[in-house]
Amino acid sequence: MNGDDTLNGFTPEEATQPRVVVLISGGGTNLQALIDAQTHDQLGGEIVAVVSNVPDAYGLQRARDAGIDAVVLPHQEYETRDAFDGALIKVIERHEPDLVVLAGFMRILTPRFVQRFLGRMINIHPSLLPEYQGLHTHARALADGAEEHGCSVHFVTEELDGGPVIVQAAVKVLPDDDEDSLKSRVLTREHLIFPIAVRWFLEGRLQLQGNLATIDGQPLPLCGMRLSHEDAAEELDEDGAL
């Protein structure tokens, strides 16, 4: 038998990686963390598109520099929130993603949108949820005299910043912190944990089951997996942070 006959003229398709669409509104530093992880084969999939509701968002340039499809969908061009979300659904589904990632996407999503991607959409939020849902998290933490702050990755549900938490990273609030210094240290932790959560999902380890996040089939605690300040500082090699 000729060896070629065993293939019957069939050319197997290349194995495709899981597909990710990232939504942004601004500079895209968390997007860059995901791009960097992908570059080092640590993301578990491929970012196939970046969509922004802000035409001059610098994150779009980050996407173009990485050879990723950059899509502008200005929300001002739509009369209602529902009309914009309907258009956004079409743009996203055109890219057939396995996961939708909100990386500084500053829009409140309609229930219709959330339900369309429920269980395969995650967000990064700059606080230790459920503390400080919404905006101005660093200023609010400082005003409250909080001793600890941080960031969370969570599944997106219809409750704003209220979906099950996947992973968190904490940071100590220092006596001389202002909003900018605290934001900067929290941001380094966002860049640390966001690619990890994406990889868990794309590897099939992370799932939303009912109102619980599970890893390897086991329910995560309400705060998700949490990196302490010391653990995060060690991972980030922060001088003098321990």
PDB file of C-alpha atoms in Angstrom:
ATOM      1  CA  MET A   1       0.000   0.000   0.000  1.00  0.00           C
ATOM      2  CA  ASN A   2       1.225   3.464  -0.832  1.00  0.00           C
ATOM      3  CA  GLY A   3       1.598   5.482   2.344  1.00  0.00           C
ATOM      4  CA  ASP A   4      -0.232   8.390   0.749  1.00  0.00           C
ATOM      5  CA  ASP A   5      -3.325   6.207   0.284  1.00  0.00           C
ATOM      6  CA  THR A   6      -3.894   6.133   4.037  1.00  0.00           C
ATOM      7  CA  LEU A   7      -4.645   9.862   3.944  1.00  0.00           C
ATOM      8  CA  ASN A   8      -7.158   9.481   1.091  1.00  0.00           C
ATOM      9  CA  GLY A   9      -6.121  12.885  -0.119  1.00  0.00           C
ATOM     10  CA  PHE A  10      -7.158  14.476   3.177  1.00  0.00           C
ATOM     11  CA  THR A  11      -5.029  17.292   4.531  1.00  0.00           C
ATOM     12  CA  PRO A  12      -5.637  17.703   8.258  1.00  0.00           C
ATOM     13  CA  GLU A  13      -6.365  21.247   9.377  1.00  0.00           C
ATOM     14  CA  GLU A  14      -3.960  22.930  11.711  1.00  0.00           C
ATOM     15  CA  ALA A  15      -5.138  22.854  15.301  1.00  0.00           C
ATOM     16  CA  THR A  16      -6.678  26.237  16.086  1.00  0.00           C
ATOM     17  CA  GLN A  17      -6.036  28.017  19.354  1.00  0.00           C
ATOM     18  CA  PRO A  18      -8.862  29.305  21.534  1.00  0.00           C
ATOM     19  CA  ARG A  19      -9.924  32.767  20.406  1.00  0.00           C
ATOM     20  CA  VAL A  20     -10.114  35.923  22.540  1.00  0.00           C
ATOM     21  CA  VAL A  21     -11.743  39.295  21.857  1.00  0.00           C
ATOM     22  CA  VAL A  22     -10.656  42.155  24.133  1.00  0.00           C
ATOM     23  CA  LEU A  23     -12.805  45.252  24.759  1.00  0.00           C
ATOM     24  CA  ILE A  24     -11.081  48.494  25.790  1.00  0.00           C
ATOM     25  CA  SER A  25     -11.764  52.195  26.226  1.00  0.00           C
ATOM     26  CA  GLY A  26      -8.334  53.606  27.068  1.00  0.00           C
ATOM     27  CA  GLY A  27      -4.598  53.113  27.156  1.00  0.00           C
ATOM     28  CA  GLY A  28      -4.713  49.347  27.229  1.00  0.00           C
ATOM     29  CA  THR A  29      -1.991  48.452  29.722  1.00  0.00           C
ATOM     30  CA  ASN A  30      -3.914  45.332  30.721  1.00  0.00           C
ATOM     31  CA  LEU A  31      -4.321  44.524  27.038  1.00  0.00           C
ATOM     32  CA  GLN A  32      -0.543  44.836  26.724  1.00  0.00           C
ATOM     33  CA  ALA A  33      -0.094  42.374  29.581  1.00  0.00           C
ATOM     34  CA  LEU A  34      -2.274  39.894  27.676  1.00  0.00           C
ATOM     35  CA  ILE A  35      -0.378  40.528  24.424  1.00  0.00           C
ATOM     36  CA  ASP A  36       2.945  39.991  26.232  1.00  0.00           C
ATOM     37  CA  ALA A  37       1.673  36.715  27.703  1.00  0.00           C
ATOM     38  CA  GLN A  38       0.562  35.584  24.250  1.00  0.00           C
ATOM     39  CA  THR A  39       3.967  36.494  22.810  1.00  0.00           C
ATOM     40  CA  HIS A  40       5.601  34.198  25.368  1.00  0.00           C
ATOM     41  CA  ASP A  41       3.049  31.385  24.783  1.00  0.00           C
ATOM     42  CA  GLN A  42       1.624  31.900  28.266  1.00  0.00           C
ATOM     43  CA  LEU A  43      -1.922  32.988  27.380  1.00  0.00           C
ATOM     44  CA  GLY A  44      -3.311  29.668  26.188  1.00  0.00           C
ATOM     45  CA  GLY A  45      -4.926  31.201  23.126  1.00  0.00           C
ATOM     46  CA  GLU A  46      -4.908  33.987  20.570  1.00  0.00           C
ATOM     47  CA  ILE A  47      -6.240  37.536  20.782  1.00  0.00           C
ATOM     48  CA  VAL A  48      -8.053  37.829  17.454  1.00  0.00           C
ATOM     49  CA  ALA A  49      -9.537  41.319  17.865  1.00  0.00           C
ATOM     50  CA  VAL A  50      -9.472  44.391  20.081  1.00  0.00           C
ATOM     51  CA  VAL A  51     -12.597  46.554  20.062  1.00  0.00           C
ATOM     52  CA  SER A  52     -12.802  50.083  21.472  1.00  0.00           C
ATOM     53  CA  ASN A  53     -15.735  52.446  21.904  1.00  0.00           C
ATOM     54  CA  VAL A  54     -13.222  55.329  21.971  1.00  0.00           C
ATOM     55  CA  PRO A  55     -11.642  56.025  18.546  1.00  0.00           C
ATOM     56  CA  ASP A  56      -8.340  57.423  19.865  1.00  0.00           C
ATOM     57  CA  ALA A  57      -7.800  54.861  22.628  1.00  0.00           C
ATOM     58  CA  TYR A  58      -4.088  54.058  22.691  1.00  0.00           C
ATOM     59  CA  GLY A  59      -4.889  50.395  23.223  1.00  0.00           C
ATOM     60  CA  LEU A  60      -5.909  50.243  19.550  1.00  0.00           C
ATOM     61  CA  GLN A  61      -2.342  51.130  18.587  1.00  0.00           C
ATOM     62  CA  ARG A  62      -1.063  48.408  20.900  1.00  0.00           C
ATOM     63  CA  ALA A  63      -3.264  45.957  18.998  1.00  0.00           C
ATOM     64  CA  ARG A  64      -2.065  47.172  15.600  1.00  0.00           C
ATOM     65  CA  ASP A  65       1.565  46.967  16.716  1.00  0.00           C
ATOM     66  CA  ALA A  66       0.940  43.322  17.659  1.00  0.00           C
ATOM     67  CA  GLY A  67      -0.752  42.527  14.332  1.00  0.00           C
ATOM     68  CA  ILE A  68      -4.186  42.166  15.956  1.00  0.00           C
ATOM     69  CA  ASP A  69      -7.384  43.342  14.283  1.00  0.00           C
ATOM     70  CA  ALA A  70      -8.269  46.727  15.857  1.00  0.00           C
ATOM     71  CA  VAL A  71     -11.924  47.727  15.607  1.00  0.00           C
ATOM     72  CA  VAL A  72     -13.455  51.117  16.481  1.00  0.00           C
ATOM     73  CA  LEU A  73     -17.130  51.211  17.433  1.00  0.00           C
ATOM     74  CA  PRO A  74     -17.945  54.691  18.806  1.00  0.00           C
ATOM     75  CA  HIS A  75     -20.877  54.524  21.183  1.00  0.00           C
ATOM     76  CA  GLN A  76     -21.854  58.121  20.377  1.00  0.00           C
ATOM     77  CA  GLU A  77     -23.040  56.982  16.961  1.00  0.00           C
ATOM     78  CA  TYR A  78     -25.861  54.950  18.524  1.00  0.00           C
ATOM     79  CA  GLU A  79     -29.018  56.485  19.914  1.00  0.00           C
ATOM     80  CA  THR A  80     -29.456  53.999  22.756  1.00  0.00           C
ATOM     81  CA  ARG A  81     -27.323  51.770  24.919  1.00  0.00           C
ATOM     82  CA  ASP A  82     -29.201  48.752  23.588  1.00  0.00           C
ATOM     83  CA  ALA A  83     -28.513  49.740  19.974  1.00  0.00           C
ATOM     84  CA  PHE A  84     -24.798  50.058  20.697  1.00  0.00           C
ATOM     85  CA  ASP A  85     -24.686  46.729  22.514  1.00  0.00           C
ATOM     86  CA  GLY A  86     -26.490  45.085  19.591  1.00  0.00           C
ATOM     87  CA  ALA A  87     -23.870  46.368  17.187  1.00  0.00           C
ATOM     88  CA  LEU A  88     -21.101  45.323  19.571  1.00  0.00           C
ATOM     89  CA  ILE A  89     -22.515  41.793  19.753  1.00  0.00           C
ATOM     90  CA  LYS A  90     -22.325  41.558  15.952  1.00  0.00           C
ATOM     91  CA  VAL A  91     -18.724  42.791  15.886  1.00  0.00           C
ATOM     92  CA  ILE A  92     -17.670  40.348  18.584  1.00  0.00           C
ATOM     93  CA  GLU A  93     -19.459  37.341  17.123  1.00  0.00           C
ATOM     94  CA  ARG A  94     -17.889  37.991  13.730  1.00  0.00           C
ATOM     95  CA  HIS A  95     -14.603  36.972  15.368  1.00  0.00           C
ATOM     96  CA  GLU A  96     -16.061  33.789  16.942  1.00  0.00           C
ATOM     97  CA  PRO A  97     -14.398  34.159  20.349  1.00  0.00           C
ATOM     98  CA  ASP A  98     -14.198  31.527  23.041  1.00  0.00           C
ATOM     99  CA  LEU A  99     -13.703  34.304  25.603  1.00  0.00           C
ATOM    100  CA  VAL A 100     -14.568  38.005  25.773  1.00  0.00           C
ATOM    101  CA  VAL A 101     -12.250  40.041  27.996  1.00  0.00           C
ATOM    102  CA  LEU A 102     -13.086  43.477  29.384  1.00  0.00           C
ATOM    103  CA  ALA A 103      -9.794  45.297  29.879  1.00  0.00           C
ATOM    104  CA  GLY A 104     -10.770  48.798  30.963  1.00  0.00           C
ATOM    105  CA  PHE A 105     -13.986  48.865  28.944  1.00  0.00           C
ATOM    106  CA  MET A 106     -15.849  51.806  30.457  1.00  0.00           C
ATOM    107  CA  ARG A 107     -19.398  50.925  29.517  1.00  0.00           C
ATOM    108  CA  ILE A 108     -22.267  49.583  31.602  1.00  0.00           C
ATOM    109  CA  LEU A 109     -23.504  46.564  29.665  1.00  0.00           C
ATOM    110  CA  THR A 110     -27.141  45.759  28.992  1.00  0.00           C
ATOM    111  CA  PRO A 111     -28.638  42.499  30.292  1.00  0.00           C
ATOM    112  CA  ARG A 112     -29.021  41.389  26.655  1.00  0.00           C
ATOM    113  CA  PHE A 113     -25.282  41.732  26.091  1.00  0.00           C
ATOM    114  CA  VAL A 114     -24.327  40.039  29.349  1.00  0.00           C
ATOM    115  CA  GLN A 115     -26.609  37.083  28.711  1.00  0.00           C
ATOM    116  CA  ARG A 116     -25.201  36.592  25.218  1.00  0.00           C
ATOM    117  CA  PHE A 117     -21.707  36.018  26.586  1.00  0.00           C
ATOM    118  CA  LEU A 118     -22.517  34.800  30.103  1.00  0.00           C
ATOM    119  CA  GLY A 119     -19.943  32.318  31.334  1.00  0.00           C
ATOM    120  CA  ARG A 120     -17.380  33.358  28.753  1.00  0.00           C
ATOM    121  CA  MET A 121     -16.776  36.990  29.650  1.00  0.00           C
ATOM    122  CA  ILE A 122     -14.419  38.256  32.372  1.00  0.00           C
ATOM    123  CA  ASN A 123     -13.439  41.674  33.701  1.00  0.00           C
ATOM    124  CA  ILE A 124     -10.577  43.203  35.683  1.00  0.00           C
ATOM    125  CA  HIS A 125     -11.573  45.595  38.478  1.00  0.00           C
ATOM    126  CA  PRO A 126      -9.253  47.741  40.632  1.00  0.00           C
ATOM    127  CA  SER A 127     -10.420  46.690  44.090  1.00  0.00           C
ATOM    128  CA  LEU A 128     -10.716  43.638  46.284  1.00  0.00           C
ATOM    129  CA  LEU A 129     -14.320  42.852  45.394  1.00  0.00           C
ATOM    130  CA  PRO A 130     -16.940  43.036  46.784  1.00  0.00           C
ATOM    131  CA  GLU A 131     -15.331  46.188  48.249  1.00  0.00           C
ATOM    132  CA  TYR A 132     -15.506  49.327  46.095  1.00  0.00           C
ATOM    133  CA  GLN A 133     -17.631  48.304  43.163  1.00  0.00           C
ATOM    134  CA  GLY A 134     -17.917  51.004  40.499  1.00  0.00           C
ATOM    135  CA  LEU A 135     -15.592  53.947  39.916  1.00  0.00           C
ATOM    136  CA  HIS A 136     -12.907  55.881  41.851  1.00  0.00           C
ATOM    137  CA  THR A 137     -11.836  52.822  43.817  1.00  0.00           C
ATOM    138  CA  HIS A 138      -8.410  54.120  44.879  1.00  0.00           C
ATOM    139  CA  ALA A 139      -9.721  57.443  46.168  1.00  0.00           C
ATOM    140  CA  ARG A 140     -12.469  55.684  48.076  1.00  0.00           C
ATOM    141  CA  ALA A 141     -10.035  53.234  49.670  1.00  0.00           C
ATOM    142  CA  LEU A 142      -7.792  56.104  50.785  1.00  0.00           C
ATOM    143  CA  ALA A 143     -10.749  58.103  52.107  1.00  0.00           C
ATOM    144  CA  ASP A 144     -11.826  55.107  54.180  1.00  0.00           C
ATOM    145  CA  GLY A 145      -8.348  54.639  55.642  1.00  0.00           C
ATOM    146  CA  ALA A 146      -8.166  51.123  54.189  1.00  0.00           C
ATOM    147  CA  GLU A 147      -5.033  49.200  55.135  1.00  0.00           C
ATOM    148  CA  GLU A 148      -5.310  46.874  52.153  1.00  0.00           C
ATOM    149  CA  HIS A 149      -6.441  47.388  48.561  1.00  0.00           C
ATOM    150  CA  GLY A 150      -5.932  45.475  45.335  1.00  0.00           C
ATOM    151  CA  CYS A 151      -7.597  44.127  42.211  1.00  0.00           C
ATOM    152  CA  SER A 152      -9.931  41.332  41.136  1.00  0.00           C
ATOM    153  CA  VAL A 153     -10.707  39.350  38.010  1.00  0.00           C
ATOM    154  CA  HIS A 154     -14.316  38.195  37.911  1.00  0.00           C
ATOM    155  CA  PHE A 155     -16.940  36.723  35.630  1.00  0.00           C
ATOM    156  CA  VAL A 156     -19.283  39.353  34.237  1.00  0.00           C
ATOM    157  CA  THR A 157     -22.923  39.101  35.276  1.00  0.00           C
ATOM    158  CA  GLU A 158     -25.791  41.570  35.189  1.00  0.00           C
ATOM    159  CA  GLU A 159     -24.749  43.011  38.570  1.00  0.00           C
ATOM    160  CA  LEU A 160     -22.129  45.706  38.042  1.00  0.00           C
ATOM    161  CA  ASP A 161     -18.771  44.358  39.282  1.00  0.00           C
ATOM    162  CA  GLY A 162     -20.780  41.689  41.095  1.00  0.00           C
ATOM    163  CA  GLY A 163     -19.977  38.471  39.253  1.00  0.00           C
ATOM    164  CA  PRO A 164     -18.123  35.580  40.916  1.00  0.00           C
ATOM    165  CA  VAL A 165     -14.490  36.450  41.658  1.00  0.00           C
ATOM    166  CA  ILE A 166     -11.797  34.306  40.055  1.00  0.00           C
ATOM    167  CA  VAL A 167      -8.529  35.690  41.411  1.00  0.00           C
ATOM    168  CA  GLN A 168      -7.403  38.699  43.457  1.00  0.00           C
ATOM    169  CA  ALA A 169      -4.094  40.306  44.359  1.00  0.00           C
ATOM    170  CA  ALA A 170      -3.705  42.488  47.426  1.00  0.00           C
ATOM    171  CA  VAL A 171      -1.501  45.494  48.100  1.00  0.00           C
ATOM    172  CA  LYS A 172      -0.763  47.245  51.380  1.00  0.00           C
ATOM    173  CA  VAL A 173      -1.862  50.862  51.552  1.00  0.00           C
ATOM    174  CA  LEU A 174       1.129  52.901  52.722  1.00  0.00           C
ATOM    175  CA  PRO A 175       0.854  55.936  55.027  1.00  0.00           C
ATOM    176  CA  ASP A 176       2.159  58.302  52.328  1.00  0.00           C
ATOM    177  CA  ASP A 177       0.101  56.864  49.468  1.00  0.00           C
ATOM    178  CA  ASP A 178      -1.876  59.173  47.244  1.00  0.00           C
ATOM    179  CA  GLU A 179      -4.276  58.099  44.526  1.00  0.00           C
ATOM    180  CA  ASP A 180      -1.594  57.908  41.835  1.00  0.00           C
ATOM    181  CA  SER A 181       0.915  55.873  43.850  1.00  0.00           C
ATOM    182  CA  LEU A 182      -1.745  53.420  44.990  1.00  0.00           C
ATOM    183  CA  LYS A 183      -3.151  53.088  41.471  1.00  0.00           C
ATOM    184  CA  SER A 184       0.337  52.366  40.132  1.00  0.00           C
ATOM    185  CA  ARG A 185       0.966  49.492  42.540  1.00  0.00           C
ATOM    186  CA  VAL A 186      -2.498  48.047  41.993  1.00  0.00           C
ATOM    187  CA  LEU A 187      -1.944  48.196  38.238  1.00  0.00           C
ATOM    188  CA  THR A 188       1.174  46.038  38.456  1.00  0.00           C
ATOM    189  CA  ARG A 189      -0.956  43.414  40.170  1.00  0.00           C
ATOM    190  CA  GLU A 190      -3.646  43.670  37.494  1.00  0.00           C
ATOM    191  CA  HIS A 191      -0.989  42.892  34.902  1.00  0.00           C
ATOM    192  CA  LEU A 192       0.079  39.889  36.978  1.00  0.00           C
ATOM    193  CA  ILE A 193      -3.269  38.174  37.547  1.00  0.00           C
ATOM    194  CA  PHE A 194      -5.232  39.002  34.389  1.00  0.00           C
ATOM    195  CA  PRO A 195      -3.258  36.738  32.010  1.00  0.00           C
ATOM    196  CA  ILE A 196      -3.429  33.948  34.591  1.00  0.00           C
ATOM    197  CA  ALA A 197      -7.230  34.043  34.705  1.00  0.00           C
ATOM    198  CA  VAL A 198      -7.450  34.132  30.903  1.00  0.00           C
ATOM    199  CA  ARG A 199      -5.156  31.126  30.630  1.00  0.00           C
ATOM    200  CA  TRP A 200      -7.180  29.135  33.182  1.00  0.00           C
ATOM    201  CA  PHE A 201     -10.320  29.747  31.142  1.00  0.00           C
ATOM    202  CA  LEU A 202      -8.779  28.947  27.764  1.00  0.00           C
ATOM    203  CA  GLU A 203      -7.282  25.747  29.160  1.00  0.00           C
ATOM    204  CA  GLY A 204     -10.772  24.660  30.236  1.00  0.00           C
ATOM    205  CA  ARG A 205      -9.942  24.761  33.932  1.00  0.00           C
ATOM    206  CA  LEU A 206     -12.060  27.792  34.837  1.00  0.00           C
ATOM    207  CA  GLN A 207     -15.841  27.785  34.495  1.00  0.00           C
ATOM    208  CA  LEU A 208     -18.914  29.663  35.660  1.00  0.00           C
ATOM    209  CA  GLN A 209     -21.361  27.171  37.153  1.00  0.00           C
ATOM    210  CA  GLY A 210     -24.546  28.841  38.289  1.00  0.00           C
ATOM    211  CA  ASN A 211     -23.377  31.723  40.476  1.00  0.00           C
ATOM    212  CA  LEU A 212     -20.051  30.102  41.344  1.00  0.00           C
ATOM    213  CA  ALA A 213     -16.645  30.241  39.720  1.00  0.00           C
ATOM    214  CA  THR A 214     -14.973  26.830  39.666  1.00  0.00           C
ATOM    215  CA  ILE A 215     -11.407  25.761  38.974  1.00  0.00           C
ATOM    216  CA  ASP A 216     -10.800  22.154  37.974  1.00  0.00           C
ATOM    217  CA  GLY A 217     -14.407  21.465  38.968  1.00  0.00           C
ATOM    218  CA  GLN A 218     -13.993  22.794  42.513  1.00  0.00           C
ATOM    219  CA  PRO A 219     -15.827  25.942  43.704  1.00  0.00           C
ATOM    220  CA  LEU A 220     -13.613  28.913  44.384  1.00  0.00           C
ATOM    221  CA  PRO A 221     -14.065  30.906  47.608  1.00  0.00           C
ATOM    222  CA  LEU A 222     -16.063  34.127  47.360  1.00  0.00           C
ATOM    223  CA  CYS A 223     -12.866  36.146  47.013  1.00  0.00           C
ATOM    224  CA  GLY A 224     -11.488  33.724  44.422  1.00  0.00           C
ATOM    225  CA  MET A 225      -7.871  32.702  44.684  1.00  0.00           C
ATOM    226  CA  ARG A 226      -6.120  35.531  46.495  1.00  0.00           C
ATOM    227  CA  LEU A 227      -2.492  36.523  46.278  1.00  0.00           C
ATOM    228  CA  SER A 228      -1.450  38.260  49.474  1.00  0.00           C
ATOM    229  CA  HIS A 229       0.578  41.462  49.317  1.00  0.00           C
ATOM    230  CA  GLU A 230       3.701  39.462  50.138  1.00  0.00           C
ATOM    231  CA  ASP A 231       3.049  36.792  47.503  1.00  0.00           C
ATOM    232  CA  ALA A 232       2.294  39.364  44.817  1.00  0.00           C
ATOM    233  CA  ALA A 233       5.341  41.443  45.754  1.00  0.00           C
ATOM    234  CA  GLU A 234       7.520  38.371  45.468  1.00  0.00           C
ATOM    235  CA  GLU A 235       6.076  37.478  42.065  1.00  0.00           C
ATOM    236  CA  LEU A 236       6.665  41.050  40.901  1.00  0.00           C
ATOM    237  CA  ASP A 237      10.124  41.232  42.476  1.00  0.00           C
ATOM    238  CA  GLU A 238       9.226  44.487  44.199  1.00  0.00           C
ATOM    239  CA  ASP A 239      12.201  45.903  46.096  1.00  0.00           C
ATOM    240  CA  GLY A 240      11.552  46.484  49.746  1.00  0.00           C
ATOM    241  CA  ALA A 241       7.905  45.470  49.483  1.00  0.00           C
ATOM    242  CA  LEU A 242       8.036  42.457  51.756  1.00  0.00           C
TER     243      LEU A 242
END
